[in-house]
Amino acid sequence: MRSVLLSLTAIALALFIGALILLASGVSPLVAYGALLKGAFGDAQALQRTLEKATPLVFSGLAVAFAFKASLFNIGAQGQLLLGAIIAAAVGFGVEGLPPYIHAPLALLAGATAGALFAAIPGVLKVYTGAHEVITTIMLNYIAINLTDYLADGPWKDRSPMNIVARTPAILESARLPTWGPIPSGFVISVILAGVIYWLLWKTTFGFEIRTVGQNRHAARYAGISVAKVMIATMVISGLLAGLGGAVETQGVVGRYQPGFNVGLGFEGITIALLAKTHPFGVVPAALLVGAMKAGSSQMQFAADVAKEIIDVIQALMLFFISAEFLLRRMLRMKEEAGEEKLVLSTGWGSGD
Amino acid sequence: MSEYVLEARGITKRFPGGVVANDHVDFNLRPGEIHALLGENGAGKTTLMNIIYGLYQPDEGQIFVDGRPVVIRSPHDAIRLGIGMVHQHFMLVPVFTVTENIILGAEVVRFGIVLDLPRARQQVLELSRRYGLEVDPDALVEDLPVGVQQRVEILKALYRDARILILDEPTAVLTPQEVEELFAVMRQLRDRGVSIIFITHKLKEVLAIADRITVMRRGKVVGTTTPDQVDEQKLAAMMVGREVVLEVQKTPAKPGPVVLDIRDLRVEENGVPVVKDVSLQVRAGEILGIAGVQGNGQTELAEALTGLRRPQKGTLVLDGKSMPFNNARILIENGLGHIPEDRQKHGLVLPFSIADNLVLCTYYKPPFARGWQRQPQAILENAERLIEQFDIRAAGPMVPVATLSGGNQQKVIVAREFSRPIRFLLANQPTRGLDVGSIEYIHRRIVEMRDQGVAVLLISAELDEIMSLSDRIAVMYEGEIVAVFDADKVDKATLGMYMAGARRQGDDELVAAGVRTQTRA
């Protein structure tokens, strides 16, 4: 409950400071925020836009939050998501003659697997060499960006006569994910997965192992839990979620892989996970909030004549206040409770401890 | 001049949730005395000191320094009034030198900005000479033994002109020798006019060093006395509120077959051997105590025996079955119970509930899990049963263990380990930092396990604990077992000689006792 209050306060403060910035630039915050709201939820089309923007963020938010539970900081969600997106595209345009109920899930599975395997690398490196996952995942992000750029401009390039940019061919209709009314099926999948992740973390023995490793890996070893296996498995599942996010984006929204279309989706997962206080059920509303801001920003730019970038500023402010939790607690006169599960952002620098 | 340098009258401190940590507490300190403040964990000693040091504000009551009423709003105020405090956990920067640590926050400067280290160093030297606190001003703090680090903390307070020194459980982290050195330092300080408040729950220490003793229980002062008016038994009764059995009650051991059999165990740390070809046999129904000054390989031996470390060489046989190393799960499944040396680091997951901590080693087995699914009902019932059975004081099975007192945290570990069918128990410092009541309880339980036929290996830095619990005693020195005795045929002084490395039994004797496989060439 307290963590919900902390997140809500951070959001309110960010919106408040955003309003001050709007005022300073001569725009009525009411008008701007009103347009934002309308652009995000005003009609069925707006709602669909919001849900589409939120969907990949639920996946990447879950990916980052899940890794946090084992006190692993997966900054590599971006790279895992890119690989998931391009592999799903490859299966989507490259495999022909399958019915939709096989083709679409197959492409999703391929994307998820790509993300999972890619995330296994930092997991294995951490366990066997002590290389910190923050460093290795950042590095692997570059590899993913360049690899996907190469594939989209090389072997998998769209060779149709009209095309001059780097992109893959469009995926076949049978690989596309349907949209039900304003609700994209990818969003439904993401919400179900949030429930599955919750179940996994809190209702299964594997989840207990993950949380034990996350809160005290020495005690985990003492209790006979294989910390190495748990860490690798956690990274694999985290990467699977991110990869699936990329696949859903390809099959549900973009319709092909094109460099530049998935920028930041993985990184924003970090914002989402922190806003959600790493709880899978918090990830969905957090992603909806950020998704709505993205969806409504064009309307706001049009109606209130403010640059879209104000949205980025507000998002950054949210992250700032969430990170400055100490500040928020002081404002809310909230004491840190003994025994609160702590979010450990980085363990194992240098000492391997 | 007032009779007291420091006086607290009617101090009351309530915490949210209705806990009255201090209930109209009166306490006073005479110039140049060592005044012990004795009480169990949670009795309110530290709260009172934190009020005097300005970390908390009292809800009621008044503090006087040199007979004048004062208001202490922060440690800054306290320091200005000449009050210094050495916390249980040191507040030192490991990579700074002794001098740098001492002057930190009160730096000597030239031109208002340039650090004058040579002069600071000189001041530190003078100070350490004046009070007889030997310390190298240029040594890095991280290179110093714990006892010397503590001396640096004391110098830090003296450097800020402390006349009143609060030492919060200063002996908890020290070896017996270091405790003696600390006591010598405290006497010197007292003779030079420093008044010392010595917080502890160890009865022997109080009787050895204090001029006066104030005993607290459940937030109230039970009474103030002097060492010549009381003995351990009386102090323990004051502290706990009932008669306490300080002697462990046990019948002679009835040893059965060998349960734990280790041979030629060698553990190296960065290529340096720290456990040197140790062999040991522990029989069912006996307690084998390992005596030794801390840091002589006991920790590494324990880690090797509990699956936390892979030794370079050796074999481990449990109940006739050969065991792999570095695999706690297999050892646990074959009957290992382990009370770890550091309960908060290895023994508990502090943010987890009591219920979850009680199934930390068995969470994956029925009835606590069916396949992948955890069984919350079974986990909860297990917790309720063990809380009752092991007398764990807590608000309920779902509260985080971080909120429990040290004694109750240890009871959680004991309950978890003893409620499984174990064959071999490794108890490493099982009562470190606990109060008298909890120590009594845990000792009784360990003897019960022995009587049920469990083989117990006890490692402890407290010689009293080794003497009173063990049936056989092995002495460990520099990674080797240098002597083995029947517990009733040896005294403390003799053990001390072996612990200090002054004596060792002959190889033939050691081979005959089963702690060596061969005589040295």
mmCIF file of N, CA, C and O in Angstrom, chain A residues 215-290:
data_model
loop_
_atom_site.group_PDB
_atom_site.id
_atom_site.type_symbol
_atom_site.label_atom_id
_atom_site.label_comp_id
_atom_site.label_asym_id
_atom_site.label_seq_id
_atom_site.Cartn_x
_atom_site.Cartn_y
_atom_site.Cartn_z
ATOM 1 N N GLN A 215 16.923 -11.419 -2.193
ATOM 2 C CA GLN A 215 16.990 -10.723 -0.907
ATOM 3 C C GLN A 215 18.225 -11.089 -0.104
ATOM 4 O O GLN A 215 18.695 -10.299 0.701
ATOM 5 N N ASN A 216 18.733 -12.309 -0.262
ATOM 6 C CA ASN A 216 19.928 -12.698 0.483
ATOM 7 C C ASN A 216 20.536 -13.948 -0.151
ATOM 8 O O ASN A 216 20.152 -15.065 0.161
ATOM 9 N N ARG A 217 21.486 -13.716 -1.032
ATOM 10 C CA ARG A 217 22.001 -14.878 -1.771
ATOM 11 C C ARG A 217 22.859 -15.781 -0.888
ATOM 12 O O ARG A 217 23.015 -16.957 -1.168
ATOM 13 N N HIS A 218 23.394 -15.224 0.194
ATOM 14 C CA HIS A 218 24.157 -16.080 1.116
ATOM 15 C C HIS A 218 23.224 -17.083 1.787
ATOM 16 O O HIS A 218 23.556 -18.261 1.917
ATOM 17 N N ALA A 219 22.060 -16.590 2.226
ATOM 18 C CA ALA A 219 21.098 -17.486 2.860
ATOM 19 C C ALA A 219 20.588 -18.507 1.841
ATOM 20 O O ALA A 219 20.310 -19.657 2.177
ATOM 21 N N ALA A 220 20.473 -18.100 0.581
ATOM 22 C CA ALA A 220 20.027 -19.024 -0.454
ATOM 23 C C ALA A 220 21.014 -20.186 -0.586
ATOM 24 O O ALA A 220 20.620 -21.346 -0.639
ATOM 25 N N ARG A 221 22.290 -19.843 -0.609
ATOM 26 C CA ARG A 221 23.311 -20.891 -0.693
ATOM 27 C C ARG A 221 23.257 -21.799 0.525
ATOM 28 O O ARG A 221 23.329 -23.014 0.421
ATOM 29 N N TYR A 222 23.131 -21.172 1.685
ATOM 30 C CA TYR A 222 23.037 -21.924 2.941
ATOM 31 C C TYR A 222 21.897 -22.936 2.872
ATOM 32 O O TYR A 222 22.008 -24.059 3.338
ATOM 33 N N ALA A 223 20.781 -22.522 2.262
ATOM 34 C CA ALA A 223 19.598 -23.382 2.218
ATOM 35 C C ALA A 223 19.665 -24.404 1.081
ATOM 36 O O ALA A 223 18.728 -25.159 0.875
ATOM 37 N N GLY A 224 20.771 -24.411 0.353
ATOM 38 C CA GLY A 224 20.914 -25.402 -0.696
ATOM 39 C C GLY A 224 20.320 -24.998 -2.031
ATOM 40 O O GLY A 224 20.116 -25.845 -2.902
ATOM 41 N N ILE A 225 20.004 -23.713 -2.186
ATOM 42 C CA ILE A 225 19.488 -23.248 -3.466
ATOM 43 C C ILE A 225 20.679 -22.975 -4.381
ATOM 44 O O ILE A 225 21.657 -22.360 -3.964
ATOM 45 N N SER A 226 20.592 -23.426 -5.640
ATOM 46 C CA SER A 226 21.679 -23.162 -6.574
ATOM 47 C C SER A 226 21.531 -21.742 -7.114
ATOM 48 O O SER A 226 20.721 -21.471 -7.993
ATOM 49 N N VAL A 227 22.322 -20.840 -6.548
ATOM 50 C CA VAL A 227 22.220 -19.431 -6.927
ATOM 51 C C VAL A 227 22.520 -19.267 -8.416
ATOM 52 O O VAL A 227 21.875 -18.480 -9.115
ATOM 53 N N ALA A 228 23.481 -20.043 -8.923
ATOM 54 C CA ALA A 228 23.860 -19.948 -10.332
ATOM 55 C C ALA A 228 22.675 -20.285 -11.235
ATOM 56 O O ALA A 228 22.327 -19.527 -12.142
ATOM 57 N N LYS A 229 22.025 -21.407 -10.959
ATOM 58 C CA LYS A 229 20.886 -21.814 -11.794
ATOM 59 C C LYS A 229 19.772 -20.778 -11.732
ATOM 60 O O LYS A 229 19.173 -20.419 -12.748
ATOM 61 N N VAL A 230 19.491 -20.297 -10.520
ATOM 62 C CA VAL A 230 18.393 -19.338 -10.357
ATOM 63 C C VAL A 230 18.687 -18.058 -11.137
ATOM 64 O O VAL A 230 17.820 -17.514 -11.825
ATOM 65 N N MET A 231 19.928 -17.586 -11.075
ATOM 66 C CA MET A 231 20.253 -16.334 -11.767
ATOM 67 C C MET A 231 20.141 -16.498 -13.280
ATOM 68 O O MET A 231 19.591 -15.640 -13.965
ATOM 69 N N ILE A 232 20.662 -17.590 -13.805
ATOM 70 C CA ILE A 232 20.580 -17.797 -15.250
ATOM 71 C C ILE A 232 19.115 -17.939 -15.670
ATOM 72 O O ILE A 232 18.661 -17.310 -16.636
ATOM 73 N N ALA A 233 18.360 -18.735 -14.912
ATOM 74 C CA ALA A 233 16.950 -18.935 -15.262
ATOM 75 C C ALA A 233 16.186 -17.612 -15.207
ATOM 76 O O ALA A 233 15.333 -17.334 -16.052
ATOM 77 N N THR A 234 16.502 -16.781 -14.225
ATOM 78 C CA THR A 234 15.825 -15.492 -14.111
ATOM 79 C C THR A 234 16.124 -14.618 -15.326
ATOM 80 O O THR A 234 15.224 -13.987 -15.895
ATOM 81 N N MET A 235 17.391 -14.592 -15.740
ATOM 82 C CA MET A 235 17.744 -13.796 -16.912
ATOM 83 C C MET A 235 17.047 -14.337 -18.159
ATOM 84 O O MET A 235 16.579 -13.569 -18.997
ATOM 85 N N VAL A 236 16.977 -15.652 -18.277
ATOM 86 C CA VAL A 236 16.337 -16.257 -19.446
ATOM 87 C C VAL A 236 14.860 -15.850 -19.508
ATOM 88 O O VAL A 236 14.353 -15.431 -20.561
ATOM 89 N N ILE A 237 14.180 -15.922 -18.370
ATOM 90 C CA ILE A 237 12.759 -15.561 -18.368
ATOM 91 C C ILE A 237 12.590 -14.065 -18.620
ATOM 92 O O ILE A 237 11.704 -13.637 -19.366
ATOM 93 N N SER A 238 13.480 -13.272 -18.041
ATOM 94 C CA SER A 238 13.424 -11.835 -18.267
ATOM 95 C C SER A 238 13.587 -11.528 -19.760
ATOM 96 O O SER A 238 12.826 -10.746 -20.346
ATOM 97 N N GLY A 239 14.566 -12.172 -20.388
ATOM 98 C CA GLY A 239 14.795 -11.964 -21.812
ATOM 99 C C GLY A 239 13.647 -12.480 -22.656
ATOM 100 O O GLY A 239 13.296 -11.896 -23.683
ATOM 101 N N LEU A 240 13.035 -13.566 -22.204
ATOM 102 C CA LEU A 240 11.878 -14.118 -22.909
ATOM 103 C C LEU A 240 10.738 -13.088 -22.948
ATOM 104 O O LEU A 240 10.114 -12.869 -23.983
ATOM 105 N N LEU A 241 10.520 -12.434 -21.806
ATOM 106 C CA LEU A 241 9.456 -11.425 -21.747
ATOM 107 C C LEU A 241 9.761 -10.257 -22.673
ATOM 108 O O LEU A 241 8.896 -9.785 -23.424
ATOM 109 N N ALA A 242 11.024 -9.806 -22.651
ATOM 110 C CA ALA A 242 11.401 -8.680 -23.501
ATOM 111 C C ALA A 242 11.293 -9.068 -24.976
ATOM 112 O O ALA A 242 10.762 -8.307 -25.799
ATOM 113 N N GLY A 243 11.784 -10.261 -25.305
ATOM 114 C CA GLY A 243 11.722 -10.727 -26.685
ATOM 115 C C GLY A 243 10.288 -10.844 -27.164
ATOM 116 O O GLY A 243 9.953 -10.474 -28.298
ATOM 117 N N LEU A 244 9.424 -11.323 -26.300
ATOM 118 C CA LEU A 244 8.018 -11.446 -26.635
ATOM 119 C C LEU A 244 7.415 -10.063 -26.899
ATOM 120 O O LEU A 244 6.597 -9.882 -27.807
ATOM 121 N N GLY A 245 7.859 -9.083 -26.093
ATOM 122 C CA GLY A 245 7.398 -7.702 -26.305
ATOM 123 C C GLY A 245 7.740 -7.227 -27.702
ATOM 124 O O GLY A 245 6.927 -6.617 -28.398
ATOM 125 N N GLY A 246 8.979 -7.538 -28.151
ATOM 126 C CA GLY A 246 9.390 -7.144 -29.490
ATOM 127 C C GLY A 246 8.566 -7.852 -30.549
ATOM 128 O O GLY A 246 8.125 -7.239 -31.541
ATOM 129 N N ALA A 247 8.314 -9.151 -30.337
ATOM 130 C CA ALA A 247 7.534 -9.922 -31.302
ATOM 131 C C ALA A 247 6.121 -9.366 -31.418
ATOM 132 O O ALA A 247 5.578 -9.202 -32.523
ATOM 133 N N VAL A 248 5.523 -9.043 -30.275
ATOM 134 C CA VAL A 248 4.164 -8.511 -30.280
ATOM 135 C C VAL A 248 4.108 -7.167 -31.010
ATOM 136 O O VAL A 248 3.174 -6.881 -31.769
ATOM 137 N N GLU A 249 5.144 -6.353 -30.823
ATOM 138 C CA GLU A 249 5.200 -5.062 -31.499
ATOM 139 C C GLU A 249 5.272 -5.264 -33.019
ATOM 140 O O GLU A 249 4.576 -4.602 -33.783
ATOM 141 N N THR A 250 6.095 -6.209 -33.438
ATOM 142 C CA THR A 250 6.223 -6.508 -34.869
ATOM 143 C C THR A 250 4.898 -7.034 -35.437
ATOM 144 O O THR A 250 4.405 -6.558 -36.468
ATOM 145 N N GLN A 251 4.331 -8.024 -34.754
ATOM 146 C CA GLN A 251 3.168 -8.711 -35.301
ATOM 147 C C GLN A 251 1.861 -7.958 -35.070
ATOM 148 O O GLN A 251 0.891 -8.171 -35.771
ATOM 149 N N GLY A 252 1.845 -7.069 -34.069
ATOM 150 C CA GLY A 252 0.603 -6.392 -33.742
ATOM 151 C C GLY A 252 0.528 -4.969 -34.267
ATOM 152 O O GLY A 252 -0.543 -4.471 -34.589
ATOM 153 N N VAL A 253 1.679 -4.287 -34.375
ATOM 154 C CA VAL A 253 1.640 -2.863 -34.696
ATOM 155 C C VAL A 253 2.410 -2.542 -35.969
ATOM 156 O O VAL A 253 1.847 -2.075 -36.956
ATOM 157 N N VAL A 254 3.728 -2.838 -35.966
ATOM 158 C CA VAL A 254 4.571 -2.371 -37.057
ATOM 159 C C VAL A 254 4.340 -3.187 -38.331
ATOM 160 O O VAL A 254 4.309 -2.645 -39.434
ATOM 161 N N GLY A 255 4.199 -4.513 -38.184
ATOM 162 C CA GLY A 255 3.926 -5.353 -39.345
ATOM 163 C C GLY A 255 5.171 -5.801 -40.086
ATOM 164 O O GLY A 255 5.097 -6.532 -41.062
ATOM 165 N N ARG A 256 6.322 -5.349 -39.641
ATOM 166 C CA ARG A 256 7.601 -5.760 -40.205
ATOM 167 C C ARG A 256 8.663 -5.319 -39.218
ATOM 168 O O ARG A 256 8.340 -4.716 -38.193
ATOM 169 N N TYR A 257 9.942 -5.641 -39.508
ATOM 170 C CA TYR A 257 10.977 -5.042 -38.668
ATOM 171 C C TYR A 257 11.610 -3.889 -39.395
ATOM 172 O O TYR A 257 12.036 -4.017 -40.536
ATOM 173 N N GLN A 258 11.636 -2.757 -38.740
ATOM 174 C CA GLN A 258 12.263 -1.592 -39.343
ATOM 175 C C GLN A 258 13.072 -0.865 -38.276
ATOM 176 O O GLN A 258 12.513 -0.482 -37.243
ATOM 177 N N PRO A 259 14.377 -0.697 -38.493
ATOM 178 C CA PRO A 259 15.200 -0.018 -37.484
ATOM 179 C C PRO A 259 14.611 1.351 -37.153
ATOM 180 O O PRO A 259 14.133 2.050 -38.045
ATOM 181 N N GLY A 260 14.621 1.706 -35.859
ATOM 182 C CA GLY A 260 14.078 2.995 -35.451
ATOM 183 C C GLY A 260 12.654 2.925 -34.928
ATOM 184 O O GLY A 260 12.164 3.869 -34.333
ATOM 185 N N PHE A 261 12.003 1.777 -35.189
ATOM 186 C CA PHE A 261 10.610 1.687 -34.745
ATOM 187 C C PHE A 261 10.466 1.181 -33.309
ATOM 188 O O PHE A 261 9.401 1.309 -32.740
ATOM 189 N N ASN A 262 11.509 0.592 -32.756
ATOM 190 C CA ASN A 262 11.399 0.029 -31.415
ATOM 191 C C ASN A 262 12.304 0.741 -30.428
ATOM 192 O O ASN A 262 12.589 0.242 -29.361
ATOM 193 N N VAL A 263 12.739 1.953 -30.809
ATOM 194 C CA VAL A 263 13.721 2.643 -29.980
ATOM 195 C C VAL A 263 13.146 2.953 -28.597
ATOM 196 O O VAL A 263 12.034 3.447 -28.477
ATOM 197 N N GLY A 264 13.890 2.620 -27.592
ATOM 198 C CA GLY A 264 13.518 3.029 -26.233
ATOM 199 C C GLY A 264 12.512 2.135 -25.545
ATOM 200 O O GLY A 264 12.308 2.258 -24.343
ATOM 201 N N LEU A 265 11.866 1.241 -26.289
ATOM 202 C CA LEU A 265 10.824 0.418 -25.651
ATOM 203 C C LEU A 265 11.398 -0.418 -24.513
ATOM 204 O O LEU A 265 10.766 -0.584 -23.477
ATOM 205 N N GLY A 266 12.598 -0.936 -24.711
ATOM 206 C CA GLY A 266 13.225 -1.746 -23.670
ATOM 207 C C GLY A 266 13.710 -0.895 -22.511
ATOM 208 O O GLY A 266 13.552 -1.265 -21.350
ATOM 209 N N PHE A 267 14.277 0.256 -22.845
ATOM 210 C CA PHE A 267 14.771 1.130 -21.778
ATOM 211 C C PHE A 267 13.622 1.644 -20.930
ATOM 212 O O PHE A 267 13.738 1.785 -19.711
ATOM 213 N N GLU A 268 12.510 1.943 -21.573
ATOM 214 C CA GLU A 268 11.377 2.441 -20.797
ATOM 215 C C GLU A 268 10.864 1.382 -19.832
ATOM 216 O O GLU A 268 10.197 1.695 -18.845
ATOM 217 N N GLY A 269 11.190 0.121 -20.123
ATOM 218 C CA GLY A 269 10.848 -0.940 -19.181
ATOM 219 C C GLY A 269 11.424 -0.670 -17.795
ATOM 220 O O GLY A 269 10.824 -1.041 -16.783
ATOM 221 N N ILE A 270 12.577 -0.010 -17.758
ATOM 222 C CA ILE A 270 13.188 0.304 -16.455
ATOM 223 C C ILE A 270 12.307 1.308 -15.717
ATOM 224 O O ILE A 270 11.990 1.140 -14.538
ATOM 225 N N THR A 271 11.873 2.357 -16.437
ATOM 226 C CA THR A 271 10.954 3.330 -15.833
ATOM 227 C C THR A 271 9.703 2.635 -15.305
ATOM 228 O O THR A 271 9.276 2.873 -14.173
ATOM 229 N N ILE A 272 9.143 1.786 -16.157
ATOM 230 C CA ILE A 272 7.894 1.108 -15.789
ATOM 231 C C ILE A 272 8.105 0.242 -14.551
ATOM 232 O O ILE A 272 7.321 0.291 -13.593
ATOM 233 N N ALA A 273 9.196 -0.528 -14.549
ATOM 234 C CA ALA A 273 9.447 -1.438 -13.424
ATOM 235 C C ALA A 273 9.618 -0.652 -12.123
ATOM 236 O O ALA A 273 9.118 -1.057 -11.075
ATOM 237 N N LEU A 274 10.294 0.478 -12.208
ATOM 238 C CA LEU A 274 10.517 1.261 -10.992
ATOM 239 C C LEU A 274 9.225 1.925 -10.533
ATOM 240 O O LEU A 274 8.905 1.963 -9.353
ATOM 241 N N LEU A 275 8.456 2.475 -11.501
ATOM 242 C CA LEU A 275 7.149 3.063 -11.151
ATOM 243 C C LEU A 275 6.266 2.009 -10.490
ATOM 244 O O LEU A 275 5.500 2.300 -9.586
ATOM 245 N N ALA A 276 6.384 0.773 -10.972
ATOM 246 C CA ALA A 276 5.550 -0.319 -10.462
ATOM 247 C C ALA A 276 6.112 -0.891 -9.176
ATOM 248 O O ALA A 276 5.554 -1.832 -8.626
ATOM 249 N N LYS A 277 7.217 -0.333 -8.721
ATOM 250 C CA LYS A 277 7.894 -0.873 -7.539
ATOM 251 C C LYS A 277 8.158 -2.364 -7.743
ATOM 252 O O LYS A 277 8.043 -3.160 -6.810
ATOM 253 N N THR A 278 8.469 -2.735 -8.933
ATOM 254 C CA THR A 278 8.827 -4.094 -9.371
ATOM 255 C C THR A 278 7.736 -5.139 -9.144
ATOM 256 O O THR A 278 7.983 -6.332 -9.183
ATOM 257 N N HIS A 279 6.516 -4.690 -8.870
ATOM 258 C CA HIS A 279 5.427 -5.659 -8.710
ATOM 259 C C HIS A 279 4.737 -5.878 -10.058
ATOM 260 O O HIS A 279 4.379 -4.916 -10.723
ATOM 261 N N PRO A 280 4.538 -7.148 -10.461
ATOM 262 C CA PRO A 280 3.946 -7.392 -11.787
ATOM 263 C C PRO A 280 2.572 -6.718 -11.968
ATOM 264 O O PRO A 280 2.248 -6.279 -13.073
ATOM 265 N N PHE A 281 1.797 -6.638 -10.895
ATOM 266 C CA PHE A 281 0.492 -5.986 -11.040
ATOM 267 C C PHE A 281 0.618 -4.472 -11.145
ATOM 268 O O PHE A 281 -0.282 -3.804 -11.622
ATOM 269 N N GLY A 282 1.728 -3.936 -10.685
ATOM 270 C CA GLY A 282 1.950 -2.505 -10.835
ATOM 271 C C GLY A 282 2.405 -2.163 -12.243
ATOM 272 O O GLY A 282 2.226 -1.040 -12.718
ATOM 273 N N VAL A 283 2.986 -3.153 -12.930
ATOM 274 C CA VAL A 283 3.542 -2.906 -14.261
ATOM 275 C C VAL A 283 2.443 -2.495 -15.241
ATOM 276 O O VAL A 283 2.627 -1.588 -16.057
ATOM 277 N N VAL A 284 1.265 -3.131 -15.150
ATOM 278 C CA VAL A 284 0.205 -2.850 -16.121
ATOM 279 C C VAL A 284 -0.273 -1.387 -16.035
ATOM 280 O O VAL A 284 -0.247 -0.671 -17.046
ATOM 281 N N PRO A 285 -0.688 -0.897 -14.850
ATOM 282 C CA PRO A 285 -1.075 0.519 -14.787
ATOM 283 C C PRO A 285 0.061 1.472 -15.123
ATOM 284 O O PRO A 285 -0.159 2.509 -15.780
ATOM 285 N N ALA A 286 1.286 1.137 -14.716
ATOM 286 C CA ALA A 286 2.414 2.018 -15.030
ATOM 287 C C ALA A 286 2.608 2.116 -16.535
ATOM 288 O O ALA A 286 2.825 3.202 -17.081
ATOM 289 N N ALA A 287 2.501 0.979 -17.218
ATOM 290 C CA ALA A 287 2.659 0.978 -18.674
ATOM 291 C C ALA A 287 1.505 1.726 -19.330
ATOM 292 O O ALA A 287 1.700 2.453 -20.317
ATOM 293 N N LEU A 288 0.306 1.578 -18.773
ATOM 294 C CA LEU A 288 -0.844 2.295 -19.331
ATOM 295 C C LEU A 288 -0.645 3.802 -19.198
ATOM 296 O O LEU A 288 -0.958 4.568 -20.118
ATOM 297 N N LEU A 289 -0.124 4.225 -18.058
ATOM 298 C CA LEU A 289 0.108 5.651 -17.839
ATOM 299 C C LEU A 289 1.079 6.210 -18.875
ATOM 300 O O LEU A 289 0.795 7.207 -19.551
ATOM 301 N N VAL A 290 2.222 5.546 -19.012
ATOM 302 C CA VAL A 290 3.222 6.034 -19.955
ATOM 303 C C VAL A 290 2.696 5.897 -21.390
ATOM 304 O O VAL A 290 2.890 6.786 -22.228
#
